[in-house]
Coordinates of C-alpha atoms in Angstrom, one line a residue:
M1 CA 60.1 -30.0 111.6
L2 CA 59.8 -29.5 115.4
H3 CA 61.0 -32.2 117.7
I4 CA 59.4 -31.1 121.0
G5 CA 60.5 -33.8 123.5
L6 CA 59.1 -34.6 126.1
L7 CA 61.7 -34.2 128.8
K8 CA 63.8 -37.3 129.6
S9 CA 62.6 -39.1 126.5
G10 CA 66.0 -39.5 124.9
T11 CA 66.1 -35.9 123.7
S12 CA 69.8 -35.3 124.6
F13 CA 70.7 -38.5 122.8
I14 CA 68.8 -37.4 119.7
Q15 CA 70.2 -33.9 119.8
H16 CA 73.7 -35.2 120.1
Q17 CA 73.2 -37.4 117.0
I18 CA 71.8 -34.4 115.0
R19 CA 74.7 -32.1 115.9
H20 CA 77.2 -34.9 115.2
H21 CA 75.7 -35.2 111.6
H22 CA 74.7 -31.6 111.0
E23 CA 77.1 -31.2 108.0
A24 CA 75.8 -34.3 106.4
L25 CA 72.2 -33.2 107.0
V26 CA 72.9 -29.8 105.3
E27 CA 74.3 -31.7 102.3
D28 CA 71.0 -33.6 102.2
G29 CA 69.0 -30.4 102.3
V30 CA 68.1 -30.5 106.1
L31 CA 69.1 -27.4 108.1
F32 CA 69.6 -27.6 111.9
P33 CA 69.8 -23.9 112.9
G34 CA 72.9 -23.2 114.9
G35 CA 74.6 -26.4 113.8
R36 CA 76.8 -27.7 116.6
S37 CA 75.9 -24.6 118.7
W38 CA 72.5 -26.0 119.8
R39 CA 72.3 -23.4 122.6
T40 CA 70.9 -21.0 119.9
Q41 CA 67.8 -23.1 119.7
V42 CA 67.5 -23.2 123.4
T43 CA 67.5 -19.4 123.5
A44 CA 65.1 -19.2 120.7
V45 CA 62.5 -21.4 122.4
R46 CA 62.9 -19.6 125.7
D47 CA 62.1 -16.4 123.7
L48 CA 59.0 -18.0 122.2
I49 CA 57.5 -19.4 125.3
G50 CA 58.7 -17.0 127.9
T51 CA 61.1 -18.1 130.6
S52 CA 59.9 -16.7 133.9
H53 CA 59.2 -20.3 135.0
L54 CA 62.9 -21.1 134.4
G55 CA 64.2 -18.0 136.2
R56 CA 65.6 -16.3 133.1
G57 CA 63.6 -13.2 132.6
A58 CA 60.4 -12.1 130.9
E59 CA 59.0 -13.2 127.5
G60 CA 60.3 -11.1 124.6
K61 CA 63.6 -10.2 126.2
T62 CA 65.5 -11.8 123.3
R63 CA 64.7 -12.0 119.6
T64 CA 66.3 -15.3 118.7
W65 CA 63.0 -17.0 117.7
K66 CA 62.6 -14.4 115.0
W67 CA 66.1 -15.2 113.9
L68 CA 65.3 -19.0 113.8
A69 CA 62.1 -18.3 111.8
G70 CA 64.1 -16.2 109.4
Q71 CA 66.5 -19.1 108.9
S72 CA 63.6 -21.4 108.1
E73 CA 62.1 -18.8 105.6
S74 CA 65.4 -18.3 103.8
W75 CA 66.5 -22.0 103.6
S76 CA 66.1 -23.4 100.1
G77 CA 66.5 -27.0 101.1
Q78 CA 63.8 -29.6 101.8
A79 CA 63.5 -29.1 105.6
V80 CA 64.5 -27.2 108.7
L81 CA 64.9 -29.3 111.9
V82 CA 64.5 -27.8 115.4
S83 CA 64.9 -30.1 118.5
M84 CA 64.1 -28.5 121.8
E85 CA 62.0 -30.2 124.5
F86 CA 60.9 -26.9 126.1
L87 CA 58.5 -26.6 123.1
S88 CA 56.4 -29.2 124.9
F89 CA 55.6 -26.6 127.5
A90 CA 54.0 -24.3 125.0
D91 CA 50.3 -23.3 125.4
Q92 CA 47.8 -22.8 122.6
E93 CA 48.7 -19.2 121.9
Q94 CA 52.5 -19.9 121.8
V95 CA 52.0 -22.9 119.5
E96 CA 49.9 -20.8 117.1
R97 CA 52.7 -18.1 117.2
A98 CA 55.4 -20.8 116.5
A99 CA 53.4 -22.4 113.6
G100 CA 52.5 -19.0 112.1
S101 CA 56.1 -17.7 112.2
L102 CA 57.3 -20.8 110.3
R103 CA 54.8 -20.7 107.5
P104 CA 54.7 -21.2 104.5
R105 CA 56.6 -24.4 105.5
Q106 CA 54.3 -27.1 106.7
V107 CA 55.0 -27.7 110.4
E108 CA 55.6 -31.3 111.3
V109 CA 55.8 -32.2 115.0
V110 CA 57.6 -35.2 116.5
V111 CA 57.0 -36.0 120.1
T112 CA 59.2 -38.6 121.9
V113 CA 57.9 -40.1 125.1
R114 CA 59.2 -42.7 127.6
D115 CA 57.2 -44.8 130.2
L116 CA 56.4 -43.2 133.6
A117 CA 58.3 -45.8 135.6
R118 CA 61.6 -44.5 134.1
V119 CA 60.6 -40.8 133.7
V120 CA 59.4 -40.2 137.3
P121 CA 62.8 -41.1 139.0
T122 CA 64.8 -39.2 136.4
M123 CA 62.7 -36.1 136.7
W124 CA 63.1 -36.1 140.5
Q125 CA 66.8 -36.5 140.0
E126 CA 66.8 -33.6 137.5
S127 CA 64.9 -31.4 139.9
I128 CA 67.4 -32.1 142.6
Q129 CA 70.3 -31.1 140.3
N130 CA 68.4 -27.9 139.7
R131 CA 68.4 -27.1 143.4
A132 CA 65.1 -28.6 144.6
D133 CA 65.3 -30.3 148.0
W134 CA 62.3 -32.6 148.0
S135 CA 62.8 -36.0 149.3
W136 CA 62.0 -38.9 147.0
R137 CA 58.9 -39.8 149.0
A138 CA 57.6 -36.2 149.1
Y139 CA 58.1 -36.0 145.3
A140 CA 56.3 -39.2 144.5
D141 CA 53.5 -38.5 146.9
S142 CA 52.9 -35.2 145.2
L143 CA 52.6 -36.8 141.8
R144 CA 50.2 -39.3 143.2
D145 CA 48.1 -36.5 144.8
R146 CA 48.2 -38.0 148.2
P147 CA 46.6 -36.1 151.1
G148 CA 48.9 -33.5 152.6
A149 CA 51.5 -33.7 149.8
D150 CA 53.1 -30.5 148.5
P151 CA 51.3 -29.8 145.2
E152 CA 54.3 -28.0 143.6
P153 CA 56.2 -31.0 142.3
A154 CA 53.0 -32.4 140.7
R155 CA 52.3 -29.0 139.0
A156 CA 55.7 -28.9 137.4
F157 CA 55.8 -32.6 136.4
W158 CA 52.3 -32.8 134.8
R159 CA 52.9 -29.5 132.9
Q160 CA 55.9 -31.3 131.3
H161 CA 54.5 -34.8 131.1
D162 CA 50.7 -34.7 130.5
L163 CA 51.1 -36.4 127.2
P164 CA 47.4 -36.2 126.0
R165 CA 47.2 -32.5 126.8
I166 CA 50.5 -31.7 125.0
L167 CA 49.4 -33.7 121.9
R168 CA 46.0 -32.0 121.8
T169 CA 47.6 -28.5 122.0
W170 CA 49.7 -29.2 118.9
V171 CA 47.0 -31.2 117.1
D172 CA 44.6 -28.3 117.4
V173 CA 47.0 -26.1 115.5
V174 CA 48.8 -28.3 113.0
G175 CA 46.4 -31.2 112.6
T176 CA 46.4 -34.8 113.6
D177 CA 48.3 -36.0 110.5
H178 CA 51.2 -33.6 111.3
V179 CA 51.9 -34.8 114.8
T180 CA 53.9 -38.0 115.1
L181 CA 54.5 -39.8 118.4
V182 CA 57.7 -41.8 118.8
T183 CA 57.8 -44.2 121.8
V184 CA 61.1 -44.8 123.5
P185 CA 61.9 -48.6 123.6
Q186 CA 61.9 -50.5 126.8
R187 CA 65.1 -51.5 128.6
G188 CA 67.1 -54.1 126.8
A189 CA 66.1 -53.0 123.2
D190 CA 68.7 -52.3 120.5
P191 CA 70.4 -49.0 121.5
D192 CA 70.1 -47.7 117.9
L193 CA 66.3 -48.2 117.8
L194 CA 65.2 -44.8 119.2
W195 CA 67.4 -43.1 116.6
I196 CA 66.0 -45.3 113.8
R197 CA 62.5 -44.4 114.9
F198 CA 63.2 -40.7 115.1
C199 CA 64.8 -40.7 111.6
Q200 CA 61.6 -42.4 110.3
A201 CA 59.4 -39.8 111.9
A202 CA 61.7 -37.0 110.5
G203 CA 61.8 -38.5 107.0
L204 CA 65.5 -39.2 107.3
D205 CA 67.5 -42.3 106.1
A206 CA 69.0 -43.6 109.4
T207 CA 71.7 -45.5 107.4
R208 CA 73.1 -42.2 106.2
Y209 CA 73.7 -41.1 109.8
P210 CA 75.2 -43.9 111.9
I211 CA 75.1 -43.6 115.7
D212 CA 77.9 -41.7 117.4
P213 CA 78.4 -44.0 120.4
R214 CA 79.7 -41.4 122.8
T215 CA 77.6 -41.4 126.0
V216 CA 75.6 -38.2 126.7
N217 CA 73.5 -37.2 129.7
T218 CA 74.4 -40.1 132.0
S219 CA 72.2 -40.3 135.1
L220 CA 73.3 -40.2 138.7
G221 CA 73.0 -43.2 140.9
V222 CA 71.0 -43.3 144.2
A223 CA 73.8 -42.2 146.5
G224 CA 75.0 -39.4 144.1
T225 CA 71.5 -38.0 143.9
E226 CA 71.0 -38.1 147.7
L227 CA 74.3 -36.2 148.0
M228 CA 73.1 -33.6 145.6
R229 CA 69.9 -33.2 147.5
R230 CA 71.7 -32.6 150.7
L231 CA 74.1 -30.1 149.0
S232 CA 71.1 -28.3 147.5
L233 CA 69.5 -27.9 150.9
A234 CA 72.7 -26.9 152.6
S235 CA 73.7 -24.3 149.9
Q236 CA 70.4 -22.5 149.7
N237 CA 71.5 -19.4 151.6
R238 CA 75.2 -19.7 150.9
L239 CA 75.7 -20.1 147.2
P240 CA 74.3 -17.9 144.4
R241 CA 72.3 -19.9 141.8
A242 CA 74.9 -19.4 139.1
V243 CA 77.7 -20.7 141.3
Y244 CA 75.6 -23.7 142.3
L245 CA 74.8 -24.6 138.7
R246 CA 78.4 -24.2 137.5
H247 CA 80.3 -26.0 140.2
L248 CA 77.7 -28.4 141.7
K249 CA 75.4 -29.3 138.9
H250 CA 77.6 -29.1 135.8
F251 CA 80.9 -30.2 137.3
L252 CA 80.1 -32.3 140.3
A253 CA 76.9 -34.0 139.2
K254 CA 77.5 -34.2 135.4
D255 CA 81.3 -34.7 135.3
V256 CA 82.0 -36.6 138.6
L257 CA 79.0 -38.3 140.2
A258 CA 77.5 -39.5 136.9
K259 CA 80.6 -41.5 136.2
L260 CA 80.8 -43.3 139.5
D261 CA 79.8 -47.0 140.0
D262 CA 76.7 -46.1 141.9
D263 CA 73.5 -48.2 142.2
T264 CA 70.7 -47.1 139.9
F265 CA 67.2 -46.6 141.4
G266 CA 63.6 -46.9 140.3
L267 CA 60.1 -47.2 141.6
G268 CA 59.1 -49.4 144.5
A269 CA 56.3 -51.9 144.1
D270 CA 53.5 -49.6 145.2
D271 CA 54.7 -46.7 143.0
Q272 CA 55.2 -48.9 140.1
E273 CA 51.6 -50.2 140.3
W274 CA 50.4 -46.5 140.3
A275 CA 52.6 -45.7 137.3
G276 CA 51.2 -48.6 135.4
E277 CA 47.6 -47.5 136.1
R278 CA 48.2 -43.9 135.2
A279 CA 50.1 -44.9 132.0
R280 CA 47.2 -47.1 130.8
L281 CA 44.8 -44.1 131.2
M282 CA 47.1 -41.9 129.2
V283 CA 47.6 -44.5 126.5
D284 CA 43.8 -44.7 126.1
E285 CA 43.5 -40.9 125.6
V286 CA 46.4 -40.9 123.1
R287 CA 44.9 -43.7 121.1
A288 CA 41.6 -41.8 120.9
L289 CA 43.5 -38.8 119.4
G290 CA 44.5 -40.9 116.4
V291 CA 48.0 -39.4 116.0
P292 CA 50.5 -41.5 114.0
V293 CA 52.7 -43.7 116.2
I294 CA 56.2 -45.0 115.5
G295 CA 56.9 -47.7 117.9
D296 CA 54.2 -49.2 120.2
L297 CA 51.9 -47.5 122.7
A298 CA 52.3 -50.6 124.8
E299 CA 55.9 -49.4 125.5
L300 CA 54.5 -46.5 127.5
V301 CA 53.0 -48.9 130.1
P302 CA 55.8 -50.0 132.6
P303 CA 56.4 -53.7 132.4
S304 CA 55.6 -55.7 135.6
S305 CA 58.9 -56.5 137.3
A306 CA 60.5 -56.8 140.7
A307 CA 60.6 -53.7 142.8
R308 CA 63.8 -51.7 142.5
R309 CA 65.9 -50.0 145.1
T310 CA 64.4 -46.6 145.9
P311 CA 66.2 -43.4 146.7
D312 CA 64.9 -43.2 150.3
Q313 CA 66.6 -46.5 151.0
V314 CA 70.2 -45.2 150.6
D315 CA 72.3 -45.2 153.8
D316 CA 74.7 -42.6 155.0
S317 CA 77.8 -44.8 154.4
A318 CA 77.0 -44.9 150.6
V319 CA 76.5 -41.1 150.6
L320 CA 79.8 -40.7 152.5
G321 CA 81.5 -42.8 149.8
V322 CA 80.4 -40.5 146.9
A323 CA 81.1 -37.4 149.1
V324 CA 84.8 -38.5 149.4
E325 CA 85.0 -38.8 145.6
A326 CA 83.4 -35.4 145.3
I327 CA 86.0 -33.8 147.6
L328 CA 88.9 -35.4 145.8
A329 CA 87.5 -34.2 142.4
F330 CA 87.3 -30.6 143.6
V331 CA 90.9 -30.9 145.0
E332 CA 92.1 -32.3 141.7
R333 CA 90.3 -29.5 139.8
L334 CA 91.9 -26.8 142.0
A335 CA 95.4 -28.4 141.6
D336 CA 95.0 -28.4 137.8
R337 CA 94.2 -24.7 137.8
S338 CA 97.2 -23.7 139.9
A339 CA 100.9 -24.6 139.3
D340 CA 101.7 -23.5 142.9
P341 CA 99.6 -25.7 145.3
V342 CA 99.4 -22.9 147.9
P343 CA 99.5 -19.3 146.6
G344 CA 102.7 -17.5 147.7
R345 CA 104.4 -20.6 149.0
S346 CA 106.9 -22.9 147.2
A347 CA 106.3 -26.5 146.5
D348 CA 109.2 -27.4 149.0
A349 CA 107.5 -25.4 151.7
V350 CA 104.2 -27.2 151.1
S351 CA 105.9 -30.6 151.2
G352 CA 107.7 -29.8 154.4
L353 CA 111.2 -30.2 152.8
P354 CA 113.8 -27.6 153.5
A355 CA 114.5 -25.2 150.6
E356 CA 117.9 -25.3 149.1
S357 CA 120.2 -22.6 150.4
E358 CA 121.5 -20.1 147.9

Protein backbone atom coordinates (compact mmCIF):
# COMPACT_ATOMS: atom_id res chain seq x y z
CA MET A 1 0.00 0.00 0.00
CA LEU A 2 1.27 3.44 -0.97
CA HIS A 3 0.18 6.50 1.03
CA ILE A 4 1.15 9.32 -1.33
CA GLY A 5 0.10 12.47 0.48
CA LEU A 6 -0.63 15.23 -0.71
CA LEU A 7 1.72 17.69 1.00
CA LYS A 8 0.29 19.33 4.13
CA SER A 9 -2.56 16.84 4.36
CA GLY A 10 -1.71 15.43 7.78
CA THR A 11 1.10 13.27 6.38
CA SER A 12 3.56 13.97 9.21
CA PHE A 13 0.87 13.13 11.75
CA ILE A 14 0.05 9.83 10.00
CA GLN A 15 3.71 8.89 9.54
CA HIS A 16 4.37 9.59 13.23
CA GLN A 17 1.54 7.23 14.22
CA ILE A 18 2.78 4.50 11.86
CA ARG A 19 6.34 4.72 13.19
CA HIS A 20 5.05 4.76 16.75
CA HIS A 21 3.16 1.49 16.13
CA HIS A 22 5.53 -0.17 13.67
CA GLU A 23 6.26 -3.13 15.99
CA ALA A 24 2.55 -3.80 16.52
CA LEU A 25 1.99 -3.49 12.77
CA VAL A 26 4.68 -6.10 12.09
CA GLU A 27 2.99 -8.43 14.59
CA ASP A 28 -0.22 -7.95 12.59
CA GLY A 29 1.52 -8.76 9.30
CA VAL A 30 2.06 -5.17 8.07
CA LEU A 31 5.63 -4.14 7.23
CA PHE A 32 6.65 -0.48 7.29
CA PRO A 33 10.07 -0.63 5.55
CA GLY A 34 12.71 1.11 7.63
CA GLY A 35 10.60 1.00 10.80
CA ARG A 36 11.26 4.06 12.91
CA SER A 37 13.93 5.14 10.42
CA TRP A 38 11.44 6.64 7.95
CA ARG A 39 14.25 8.49 6.13
CA THR A 40 14.90 5.26 4.22
CA GLN A 41 11.53 5.65 2.52
CA VAL A 42 12.29 9.29 1.72
CA THR A 43 15.53 8.26 0.02
CA ALA A 44 13.80 5.45 -1.85
CA VAL A 45 11.12 7.75 -3.25
CA ARG A 46 13.70 10.37 -4.21
CA ASP A 47 15.45 7.59 -6.11
CA LEU A 48 12.26 6.56 -7.89
CA ILE A 49 11.09 9.97 -9.04
CA GLY A 50 14.44 11.72 -9.46
CA THR A 51 15.36 14.60 -7.20
CA SER A 52 16.79 17.36 -9.36
CA HIS A 53 13.79 19.54 -8.47
CA LEU A 54 14.70 19.10 -4.80
CA GLY A 55 18.35 19.96 -5.32
CA ARG A 56 19.66 16.54 -4.38
CA GLY A 57 21.13 15.17 -7.58
CA ALA A 58 20.12 13.14 -10.58
CA GLU A 59 17.69 10.26 -10.85
CA GLY A 60 19.27 6.88 -10.32
CA LYS A 61 22.05 8.08 -8.05
CA THR A 62 20.81 5.80 -5.26
CA ARG A 63 19.32 2.32 -5.36
CA THR A 64 17.12 2.39 -2.31
CA TRP A 65 13.87 2.03 -4.25
CA LYS A 66 15.09 -1.36 -5.44
CA TRP A 67 15.83 -2.20 -1.81
CA LEU A 68 12.30 -1.17 -0.83
CA ALA A 69 10.78 -3.23 -3.65
CA GLY A 70 12.88 -6.19 -2.48
CA GLN A 71 11.49 -5.78 1.04
CA SER A 72 7.98 -5.96 -0.41
CA GLU A 73 8.78 -9.05 -2.47
CA SER A 74 10.31 -10.96 0.44
CA TRP A 75 7.71 -10.00 3.06
CA SER A 76 5.44 -12.94 3.87
CA GLY A 77 2.86 -10.91 5.78
CA GLN A 78 -0.39 -9.50 4.47
CA ALA A 79 0.79 -6.02 3.44
CA VAL A 80 3.67 -3.60 3.01
CA LEU A 81 2.96 0.05 3.86
CA VAL A 82 4.90 2.97 2.36
CA SER A 83 4.03 6.57 3.31
CA MET A 84 5.86 9.30 1.44
CA GLU A 85 4.14 12.38 0.03
CA PHE A 86 6.72 12.93 -2.73
CA LEU A 87 5.05 10.01 -4.52
CA SER A 88 2.27 12.44 -5.42
CA PHE A 89 4.81 14.23 -7.68
CA ALA A 90 5.32 11.12 -9.83
CA ASP A 91 4.52 11.24 -13.53
CA GLN A 92 2.96 8.42 -15.55
CA GLU A 93 6.24 6.67 -16.31
CA GLN A 94 7.39 6.81 -12.68
CA VAL A 95 4.04 5.50 -11.43
CA GLU A 96 4.25 2.59 -13.88
CA ARG A 97 7.80 1.86 -12.70
CA ALA A 98 6.71 1.92 -9.05
CA ALA A 99 3.71 -0.34 -9.57
CA GLY A 100 5.69 -2.74 -11.73
CA SER A 101 8.49 -3.06 -9.19
CA LEU A 102 6.01 -3.95 -6.41
CA ARG A 103 4.16 -6.69 -8.27
CA PRO A 104 2.92 -9.36 -7.77
CA ARG A 105 1.45 -7.49 -4.79
CA GLN A 106 -1.65 -5.51 -5.66
CA VAL A 107 -0.80 -1.84 -5.32
CA GLU A 108 -3.36 0.07 -3.27
CA VAL A 109 -3.01 3.86 -3.16
CA VAL A 110 -4.25 6.17 -0.40
CA VAL A 111 -4.38 9.91 -1.11
CA THR A 112 -4.96 12.30 1.79
CA VAL A 113 -6.04 15.85 0.95
CA ARG A 114 -6.92 19.04 2.84
CA ASP A 115 -8.96 22.06 1.73
CA LEU A 116 -7.17 24.85 -0.15
CA ALA A 117 -7.88 27.56 2.42
CA ARG A 118 -5.63 25.73 4.88
CA VAL A 119 -3.15 24.31 2.37
CA VAL A 120 -2.19 27.53 0.58
CA PRO A 121 -0.91 29.42 3.68
CA THR A 122 0.98 26.38 4.99
CA MET A 123 2.61 25.76 1.60
CA TRP A 124 3.75 29.40 1.46
CA GLN A 125 5.12 28.99 4.97
CA GLU A 126 6.94 25.79 4.00
CA SER A 127 8.44 27.46 0.92
CA ILE A 128 9.76 30.26 3.15
CA GLN A 129 11.38 27.73 5.48
CA ASN A 130 13.01 26.16 2.43
CA ARG A 131 14.61 29.50 1.56
CA ALA A 132 12.13 31.11 -0.80
CA ASP A 133 11.62 34.82 -0.25
CA TRP A 134 8.28 35.48 -1.93
CA SER A 135 6.00 37.83 -0.02
CA TRP A 136 2.61 36.42 0.86
CA ARG A 137 0.89 38.65 -1.69
CA ALA A 138 3.29 37.65 -4.48
CA TYR A 139 2.74 33.97 -3.68
CA ALA A 140 -1.05 34.19 -3.57
CA ASP A 141 -1.19 36.28 -6.77
CA SER A 142 0.89 33.64 -8.56
CA LEU A 143 -1.50 30.85 -7.56
CA ARG A 144 -4.40 32.97 -8.75
CA ASP A 145 -2.64 33.63 -12.09
CA ARG A 146 -2.98 37.36 -11.77
CA PRO A 147 -1.39 39.59 -14.47
CA GLY A 148 2.29 40.25 -13.86
CA ALA A 149 2.63 37.61 -11.13
CA ASP A 150 5.74 35.42 -10.94
CA PRO A 151 4.66 32.03 -12.41
CA GLU A 152 7.18 29.97 -10.39
CA PRO A 153 5.18 29.61 -7.12
CA ALA A 154 2.13 28.47 -9.09
CA ARG A 155 4.12 25.89 -11.07
CA ALA A 156 5.46 24.36 -7.87
CA PHE A 157 2.14 24.49 -6.01
CA TRP A 158 -0.08 22.97 -8.70
CA ARG A 159 2.46 20.25 -9.43
CA GLN A 160 1.96 19.22 -5.81
CA HIS A 161 -1.74 20.02 -5.34
CA ASP A 162 -3.56 19.49 -8.63
CA LEU A 163 -5.65 16.73 -7.08
CA PRO A 164 -7.61 15.61 -10.19
CA ARG A 165 -4.39 15.26 -12.23
CA ILE A 166 -2.62 13.34 -9.47
CA LEU A 167 -5.57 10.97 -9.07
CA ARG A 168 -5.81 10.37 -12.83
CA THR A 169 -2.10 9.54 -13.02
CA TRP A 170 -2.46 6.76 -10.46
CA VAL A 171 -5.90 5.58 -11.62
CA ASP A 172 -4.57 5.08 -15.14
CA VAL A 173 -2.00 2.61 -13.78
CA VAL A 174 -3.63 0.78 -10.85
CA GLY A 175 -7.34 1.28 -11.58
CA THR A 176 -10.13 3.33 -10.03
CA ASP A 177 -10.99 0.76 -7.37
CA HIS A 178 -7.42 0.73 -6.06
CA VAL A 179 -7.12 4.48 -5.34
CA THR A 180 -8.82 5.74 -2.18
CA LEU A 181 -9.19 9.41 -1.30
CA VAL A 182 -9.20 10.38 2.39
CA THR A 183 -10.37 13.89 3.21
CA VAL A 184 -8.83 15.74 6.14
CA PRO A 185 -11.58 16.85 8.56
CA GLN A 186 -12.34 20.53 8.95
CA ARG A 187 -11.19 22.50 12.00
CA GLY A 188 -12.94 21.52 15.20
CA ALA A 189 -13.34 17.84 14.32
CA ASP A 190 -12.25 15.00 16.60
CA PRO A 191 -8.42 15.03 16.46
CA ASP A 192 -8.42 11.22 16.07
CA LEU A 193 -10.69 11.29 13.02
CA LEU A 194 -7.99 11.57 10.35
CA TRP A 195 -6.12 8.58 11.81
CA ILE A 196 -9.35 6.57 11.98
CA ARG A 197 -10.09 7.37 8.34
CA PHE A 198 -6.57 6.50 7.25
CA CYS A 199 -6.72 3.15 9.06
CA GLN A 200 -10.01 2.39 7.33
CA ALA A 201 -8.45 3.13 3.94
CA ALA A 202 -5.40 1.01 4.81
CA GLY A 203 -7.47 -1.91 6.11
CA LEU A 204 -6.21 -1.44 9.68
CA ASP A 205 -8.13 -1.67 12.94
CA ALA A 206 -7.65 1.79 14.47
CA THR A 207 -8.51 0.49 17.94
CA ARG A 208 -5.33 -1.63 17.81
CA TYR A 209 -3.20 1.48 17.29
CA PRO A 210 -4.25 4.29 19.66
CA ILE A 211 -3.10 7.82 18.90
CA ASP A 212 0.27 8.93 20.25
CA PRO A 213 -0.65 12.47 21.38
CA ARG A 214 2.80 14.00 20.97
CA THR A 215 2.64 16.99 18.66
CA VAL A 216 4.47 16.81 15.33
CA ASN A 217 5.12 19.37 12.58
CA THR A 218 3.72 22.40 14.41
CA SER A 219 3.20 25.40 12.14
CA LEU A 220 4.76 28.83 12.56
CA GLY A 221 2.72 31.88 13.38
CA VAL A 222 2.49 34.99 11.26
CA ALA A 223 5.42 36.89 12.85
CA GLY A 224 7.67 33.82 12.90
CA THR A 225 7.07 33.19 9.21
CA GLU A 226 7.82 36.80 8.32
CA LEU A 227 11.07 36.60 10.32
CA MET A 228 12.03 33.46 8.38
CA ARG A 229 11.26 35.21 5.10
CA ARG A 230 13.56 38.09 5.98
CA LEU A 231 16.29 35.71 7.13
CA SER A 232 15.96 33.76 3.90
CA LEU A 233 16.38 36.93 1.86
CA ALA A 234 19.29 38.24 3.94
CA SER A 235 21.19 34.93 3.99
CA GLN A 236 21.08 34.14 0.27
CA ASN A 237 24.71 35.11 -0.40
CA ARG A 238 26.02 34.52 3.12
CA LEU A 239 25.01 31.03 4.25
CA PRO A 240 25.39 27.74 2.35
CA ARG A 241 22.11 25.87 1.94
CA ALA A 242 23.16 23.09 4.33
CA VAL A 243 23.96 25.63 7.07
CA TYR A 244 20.67 27.44 6.50
CA LEU A 245 18.63 24.25 6.69
CA ARG A 246 20.39 22.95 9.81
CA HIS A 247 20.41 26.11 11.91
CA LEU A 248 17.57 28.27 10.61
CA LYS A 249 14.97 25.80 9.33
CA HIS A 250 15.42 22.76 11.56
CA PHE A 251 16.50 24.54 14.74
CA LEU A 252 15.12 28.06 14.66
CA ALA A 253 11.87 27.45 12.76
CA LYS A 254 10.99 23.95 13.96
CA ASP A 255 12.35 23.98 17.52
CA VAL A 256 11.98 27.64 18.52
CA LEU A 257 9.53 29.71 16.48
CA ALA A 258 6.93 26.94 16.13
CA LYS A 259 6.63 26.81 19.93
CA LEU A 260 6.00 30.53 20.46
CA ASP A 261 2.61 32.02 21.24
CA ASP A 262 2.32 33.63 17.81
CA ASP A 263 -0.86 34.52 15.91
CA THR A 264 -1.92 32.02 13.27
CA PHE A 265 -2.79 33.30 9.82
CA GLY A 266 -5.02 32.39 6.94
CA LEU A 267 -6.66 33.71 3.82
CA GLY A 268 -8.26 37.12 3.59
CA ALA A 269 -11.82 37.45 2.31
CA ASP A 270 -10.96 37.82 -1.38
CA ASP A 271 -8.45 34.94 -1.42
CA GLN A 272 -10.87 32.78 0.54
CA GLU A 273 -13.56 33.33 -2.08
CA TRP A 274 -11.10 32.32 -4.82
CA ALA A 275 -10.09 29.19 -2.87
CA GLY A 276 -13.71 28.16 -2.53
CA GLU A 277 -14.40 28.56 -6.24
CA ARG A 278 -11.26 26.63 -7.22
CA ALA A 279 -12.05 23.88 -4.71
CA ARG A 280 -15.56 23.37 -6.08
CA LEU A 281 -14.16 22.88 -9.58
CA MET A 282 -11.64 20.33 -8.27
CA VAL A 283 -14.32 18.46 -6.34
CA ASP A 284 -16.47 18.18 -9.48
CA GLU A 285 -13.51 16.65 -11.36
CA VAL A 286 -12.75 14.24 -8.52
CA ARG A 287 -16.37 13.14 -8.28
CA ALA A 288 -16.38 12.40 -12.01
CA LEU A 289 -13.37 10.07 -11.56
CA GLY A 290 -15.40 7.84 -9.26
CA VAL A 291 -12.61 6.94 -6.82
CA PRO A 292 -13.68 5.64 -3.39
CA VAL A 293 -13.81 8.42 -0.78
CA ILE A 294 -13.47 8.08 2.99
CA GLY A 295 -14.73 11.25 4.58
CA ASP A 296 -16.68 13.80 2.55
CA LEU A 297 -15.69 15.70 -0.60
CA ALA A 298 -17.58 18.68 0.86
CA GLU A 299 -14.74 18.98 3.38
CA LEU A 300 -12.46 20.05 0.54
CA VAL A 301 -14.50 23.22 0.00
CA PRO A 302 -13.41 25.87 2.54
CA PRO A 303 -16.28 26.87 4.80
CA SER A 304 -17.51 30.44 4.67
CA SER A 305 -16.10 32.27 7.66
CA ALA A 306 -14.79 35.64 8.71
CA ALA A 307 -11.57 36.75 7.04
CA ARG A 308 -8.46 35.87 9.03
CA ARG A 309 -5.30 37.87 9.64
CA THR A 310 -2.99 37.58 6.65
CA PRO A 311 0.82 37.43 6.70
CA ASP A 312 1.22 40.82 4.99
CA GLN A 313 -0.53 42.48 7.92
CA VAL A 314 2.17 41.68 10.47
CA ASP A 315 4.00 44.73 11.86
CA ASP A 316 7.69 45.16 12.63
CA SER A 317 7.16 45.16 16.40
CA ALA A 318 5.75 41.62 16.24
CA VAL A 319 8.69 40.48 14.09
CA LEU A 320 11.09 42.13 16.55
CA GLY A 321 9.49 40.19 19.40
CA VAL A 322 10.11 36.80 17.80
CA ALA A 323 13.59 37.93 16.68
CA VAL A 324 14.51 38.56 20.34
CA GLU A 325 13.36 35.03 21.19
CA ALA A 326 15.42 33.70 18.28
CA ILE A 327 18.59 35.45 19.46
CA LEU A 328 18.13 34.15 23.00
CA ALA A 329 17.58 30.62 21.71
CA PHE A 330 20.84 30.71 19.77
CA VAL A 331 22.73 32.07 22.80
CA GLU A 332 21.30 29.30 24.99
CA ARG A 333 22.28 26.73 22.37
CA LEU A 334 25.84 28.04 22.27
CA ALA A 335 26.04 28.07 26.06
CA ASP A 336 24.85 24.45 26.25
CA ARG A 337 27.63 23.42 23.87
CA SER A 338 30.42 25.12 25.75
CA ALA A 339 31.32 24.81 29.42
CA ASP A 340 33.50 27.90 29.13
CA PRO A 341 31.32 30.83 27.95
CA VAL A 342 34.25 32.51 26.19
CA PRO A 343 36.95 30.19 24.83
CA GLY A 344 40.27 30.74 26.56
CA ARG A 345 38.85 32.84 29.39
CA SER A 346 37.74 31.83 32.85
CA ALA A 347 34.19 32.24 34.11
CA ASP A 348 35.47 34.81 36.63
CA ALA A 349 37.06 36.89 33.89
CA VAL A 350 33.84 36.83 31.93
CA SER A 351 31.78 37.87 34.96
CA GLY A 352 34.16 40.73 35.74
CA LEU A 353 35.06 39.31 39.15
CA PRO A 354 38.74 39.21 40.18
CA ALA A 355 40.29 35.75 40.07
CA GLU A 356 41.46 34.32 43.36
CA SER A 357 45.19 34.76 43.94
CA GLU A 358 47.28 31.64 44.24
